[in-house]
Amino acid sequence: MTLDPTTLNRKLDLLESIERASLRMVTQAIYDYRENASHIFQEEVDLVKDIGEDISREALDRLGASTIPVRLYGNIDYKKALYLFHPEFSVRQALFVDSKAEKLEGARTATIQMSQTSMLVRQIRKGQPVEEQGTVPTIIERDGQSFLVTTVFIKYNYEESPNGQKTLNHVSVLCLPNGMLQDRYNPTAKEGFWRAGRNAPSRGESFRVRISLNDLSEKAPWRVQRISPAPNAPYIWNS
């Protein structure tokens, strides 16, 4: 049986379990590839964002998935239509994975664009409540089929020596809630996990927002996973 994702707005616990399973898959891919990722960061001379994108793509492609031959569009680095299997059902999923790279001092947040979330961003800016709707749908329709949108961000946090050599310190993998979970994670401007983004409205820059990894983890610890690139470092799922 293939689950109709349009019914998940009435089955929020099930939706969360699907997102948790998806995050496990992406986290496993990055964990298995962590030593390669560390070497690539030390040796590559490309822009760090490009390095992160390459690592994520290689790690996910190596793991593999039950892909569906449907093309997805969007402002996301890695996009796959696939089947996610559960003992009692399968679900068609649009898995969006975006990669980011930043020095260690920026490890507490992840900056995203509104074209990378289906949530309504509710937050306080300059003492005033702000609401900005993300432009990603909660469900994508393609070729007469419905695909549940799941968005995962991979944050590569690195250190840089005086001579410019980069060392990967750790990787954070986080799952942003689907917009159907709005009232669980961001019901009001004062209750959420958002921080102001690095955009300047006075210069006409598009609205951006930052995810506070700590605040998101406080709402659901499993939504933020941290991986050490050390070869012998054990990994314990943050539940």
Short mmCIF file of N, CA, C and O in Angstrom, two decimals, residues 92-139:
data_model
loop_
_atom_site.label_atom_id
_atom_site.label_comp_id
_atom_site.label_asym_id
_atom_site.label_seq_id
_atom_site.Cartn_x
_atom_site.Cartn_y
_atom_site.Cartn_z
N ARG A 92 5.63 8.05 -1.37
CA ARG A 92 6.44 8.76 -2.36
C ARG A 92 6.94 10.05 -1.73
O ARG A 92 6.18 10.81 -1.14
N GLN A 93 8.22 10.28 -1.88
CA GLN A 93 8.85 11.40 -1.20
C GLN A 93 9.68 12.24 -2.16
O GLN A 93 10.35 11.70 -3.04
N ALA A 94 9.62 13.55 -1.97
CA ALA A 94 10.54 14.47 -2.64
C ALA A 94 11.57 14.86 -1.59
O ALA A 94 11.29 15.68 -0.71
N LEU A 95 12.73 14.24 -1.66
CA LEU A 95 13.78 14.50 -0.68
C LEU A 95 14.65 15.64 -1.17
O LEU A 95 15.30 15.54 -2.22
N PHE A 96 14.69 16.72 -0.41
CA PHE A 96 15.51 17.88 -0.72
C PHE A 96 16.63 17.97 0.32
O PHE A 96 16.36 18.04 1.52
N VAL A 97 17.87 17.96 -0.14
CA VAL A 97 19.02 18.05 0.76
C VAL A 97 19.89 19.21 0.32
O VAL A 97 20.38 19.24 -0.81
N ASP A 98 20.10 20.17 1.21
CA ASP A 98 20.93 21.34 0.89
C ASP A 98 22.17 21.34 1.77
O ASP A 98 22.09 21.02 2.96
N SER A 99 23.31 21.70 1.19
CA SER A 99 24.58 21.69 1.91
C SER A 99 25.06 23.10 2.19
O SER A 99 24.90 24.00 1.36
N LYS A 100 25.65 23.26 3.36
CA LYS A 100 26.18 24.56 3.76
C LYS A 100 27.53 24.33 4.43
O LYS A 100 27.75 23.28 5.05
N ALA A 101 28.43 25.29 4.31
CA ALA A 101 29.74 25.19 4.94
C ALA A 101 30.08 26.54 5.57
O ALA A 101 29.89 27.59 4.95
N GLU A 102 30.56 26.49 6.79
CA GLU A 102 30.84 27.72 7.52
C GLU A 102 31.92 27.44 8.57
O GLU A 102 32.05 26.31 9.05
N LYS A 103 32.66 28.47 8.91
CA LYS A 103 33.67 28.32 9.96
C LYS A 103 33.00 27.97 11.28
O LYS A 103 31.80 28.19 11.47
N LEU A 104 33.81 27.46 12.18
CA LEU A 104 33.29 26.89 13.42
C LEU A 104 32.45 27.87 14.22
O LEU A 104 31.47 27.48 14.86
N GLU A 105 32.80 29.16 14.19
CA GLU A 105 32.04 30.12 14.98
C GLU A 105 30.59 30.28 14.50
O GLU A 105 29.75 30.84 15.21
N GLY A 106 30.29 29.81 13.30
CA GLY A 106 28.93 29.88 12.78
C GLY A 106 28.15 28.59 12.93
O GLY A 106 27.10 28.42 12.31
N ALA A 107 28.65 27.69 13.78
CA ALA A 107 28.07 26.34 13.87
C ALA A 107 26.71 26.31 14.54
O ALA A 107 25.98 25.32 14.42
N ARG A 108 26.33 27.37 15.25
CA ARG A 108 25.09 27.32 16.03
C ARG A 108 23.84 27.56 15.19
O ARG A 108 22.72 27.31 15.65
N THR A 109 24.00 28.07 13.97
CA THR A 109 22.84 28.35 13.12
C THR A 109 23.09 27.88 11.69
O THR A 109 24.23 27.60 11.30
N ALA A 110 22.02 27.82 10.92
CA ALA A 110 22.10 27.51 9.49
C ALA A 110 21.19 28.48 8.75
O ALA A 110 19.99 28.57 9.06
N THR A 111 21.74 29.22 7.81
CA THR A 111 20.97 30.21 7.06
C THR A 111 20.27 29.55 5.89
O THR A 111 20.88 28.78 5.14
N ILE A 112 18.99 29.85 5.71
CA ILE A 112 18.24 29.31 4.58
C ILE A 112 17.48 30.43 3.89
O ILE A 112 17.27 31.51 4.43
N GLN A 113 17.07 30.15 2.66
CA GLN A 113 16.22 31.05 1.90
C GLN A 113 14.78 30.58 2.01
O GLN A 113 14.52 29.41 2.35
N MET A 114 13.85 31.45 1.70
CA MET A 114 12.44 31.07 1.79
C MET A 114 12.06 30.06 0.72
O MET A 114 11.04 29.39 0.82
N SER A 115 12.89 29.93 -0.30
CA SER A 115 12.66 28.92 -1.33
C SER A 115 13.18 27.55 -0.90
O SER A 115 13.24 26.63 -1.72
N GLN A 116 13.52 27.41 0.40
CA GLN A 116 14.03 26.14 0.91
C GLN A 116 13.20 25.61 2.07
O GLN A 116 13.64 24.70 2.78
N THR A 117 12.02 26.16 2.27
CA THR A 117 11.16 25.67 3.35
C THR A 117 9.69 25.79 2.96
O THR A 117 9.32 26.68 2.19
N SER A 118 8.88 24.90 3.53
CA SER A 118 7.43 24.98 3.34
C SER A 118 6.76 25.60 4.56
O SER A 118 5.53 25.75 4.59
N MET A 119 7.55 25.97 5.56
CA MET A 119 6.99 26.54 6.78
C MET A 119 6.67 28.02 6.61
O MET A 119 7.24 28.71 5.76
N LEU A 120 5.77 28.50 7.44
CA LEU A 120 5.53 29.92 7.61
C LEU A 120 6.47 30.39 8.72
O LEU A 120 6.35 29.94 9.86
N VAL A 121 7.41 31.24 8.37
CA VAL A 121 8.38 31.72 9.36
C VAL A 121 7.71 32.79 10.21
O VAL A 121 7.35 33.86 9.73
N ARG A 122 7.57 32.47 11.49
CA ARG A 122 7.01 33.42 12.45
C ARG A 122 8.11 33.76 13.44
O ARG A 122 8.65 32.88 14.12
N GLN A 123 8.45 35.05 13.53
CA GLN A 123 9.50 35.45 14.45
C GLN A 123 9.35 36.93 14.80
O GLN A 123 8.51 37.63 14.20
N ILE A 124 10.15 37.37 15.75
CA ILE A 124 10.19 38.78 16.14
C ILE A 124 11.43 39.41 15.53
O ILE A 124 12.54 38.91 15.70
N ARG A 125 11.22 40.50 14.79
CA ARG A 125 12.34 41.27 14.25
C ARG A 125 12.16 42.74 14.62
O ARG A 125 11.12 43.33 14.36
N LYS A 126 13.20 43.27 15.25
CA LYS A 126 13.17 44.66 15.69
C LYS A 126 11.93 44.93 16.56
O LYS A 126 11.28 45.98 16.44
N GLY A 127 11.61 43.95 17.41
CA GLY A 127 10.52 44.11 18.35
C GLY A 127 9.13 43.90 17.79
O GLY A 127 8.14 44.00 18.51
N GLN A 128 9.04 43.57 16.48
CA GLN A 128 7.75 43.40 15.84
C GLN A 128 7.59 41.97 15.30
O GLN A 128 8.54 41.38 14.79
N PRO A 129 6.39 41.40 15.44
CA PRO A 129 6.16 40.06 14.87
C PRO A 129 6.20 40.10 13.35
O PRO A 129 5.69 41.04 12.72
N VAL A 130 6.83 39.10 12.77
CA VAL A 130 6.98 39.00 11.32
C VAL A 130 6.50 37.62 10.88
O VAL A 130 6.74 36.62 11.56
N GLU A 131 5.81 37.58 9.75
CA GLU A 131 5.42 36.31 9.14
C GLU A 131 5.84 36.31 7.68
O GLU A 131 5.52 37.26 6.95
N GLU A 132 6.53 35.27 7.26
CA GLU A 132 6.97 35.14 5.88
C GLU A 132 6.79 33.69 5.45
O GLU A 132 7.33 32.77 6.08
N GLN A 133 6.01 33.49 4.40
CA GLN A 133 5.69 32.13 3.96
C GLN A 133 6.79 31.56 3.07
O GLN A 133 7.22 32.19 2.10
N GLY A 134 7.25 30.36 3.42
CA GLY A 134 8.17 29.65 2.55
C GLY A 134 7.49 29.26 1.25
O GLY A 134 6.27 29.07 1.21
N THR A 135 8.25 29.14 0.19
CA THR A 135 7.66 28.92 -1.13
C THR A 135 7.68 27.46 -1.57
O THR A 135 7.19 27.14 -2.65
N VAL A 136 8.26 26.57 -0.77
CA VAL A 136 8.23 25.15 -1.10
C VAL A 136 6.89 24.58 -0.66
O VAL A 136 6.45 24.81 0.47
N PRO A 137 6.20 23.85 -1.50
CA PRO A 137 4.93 23.23 -1.07
C PRO A 137 5.18 22.10 -0.08
O PRO A 137 6.27 21.52 -0.05
N THR A 138 4.18 21.78 0.71
CA THR A 138 4.31 20.64 1.63
C THR A 138 4.24 19.32 0.87
O THR A 138 4.85 18.33 1.28
N ILE A 139 3.53 19.33 -0.26
CA ILE A 139 3.40 18.16 -1.12
C ILE A 139 3.55 18.61 -2.56
O ILE A 139 2.98 19.63 -2.96
#
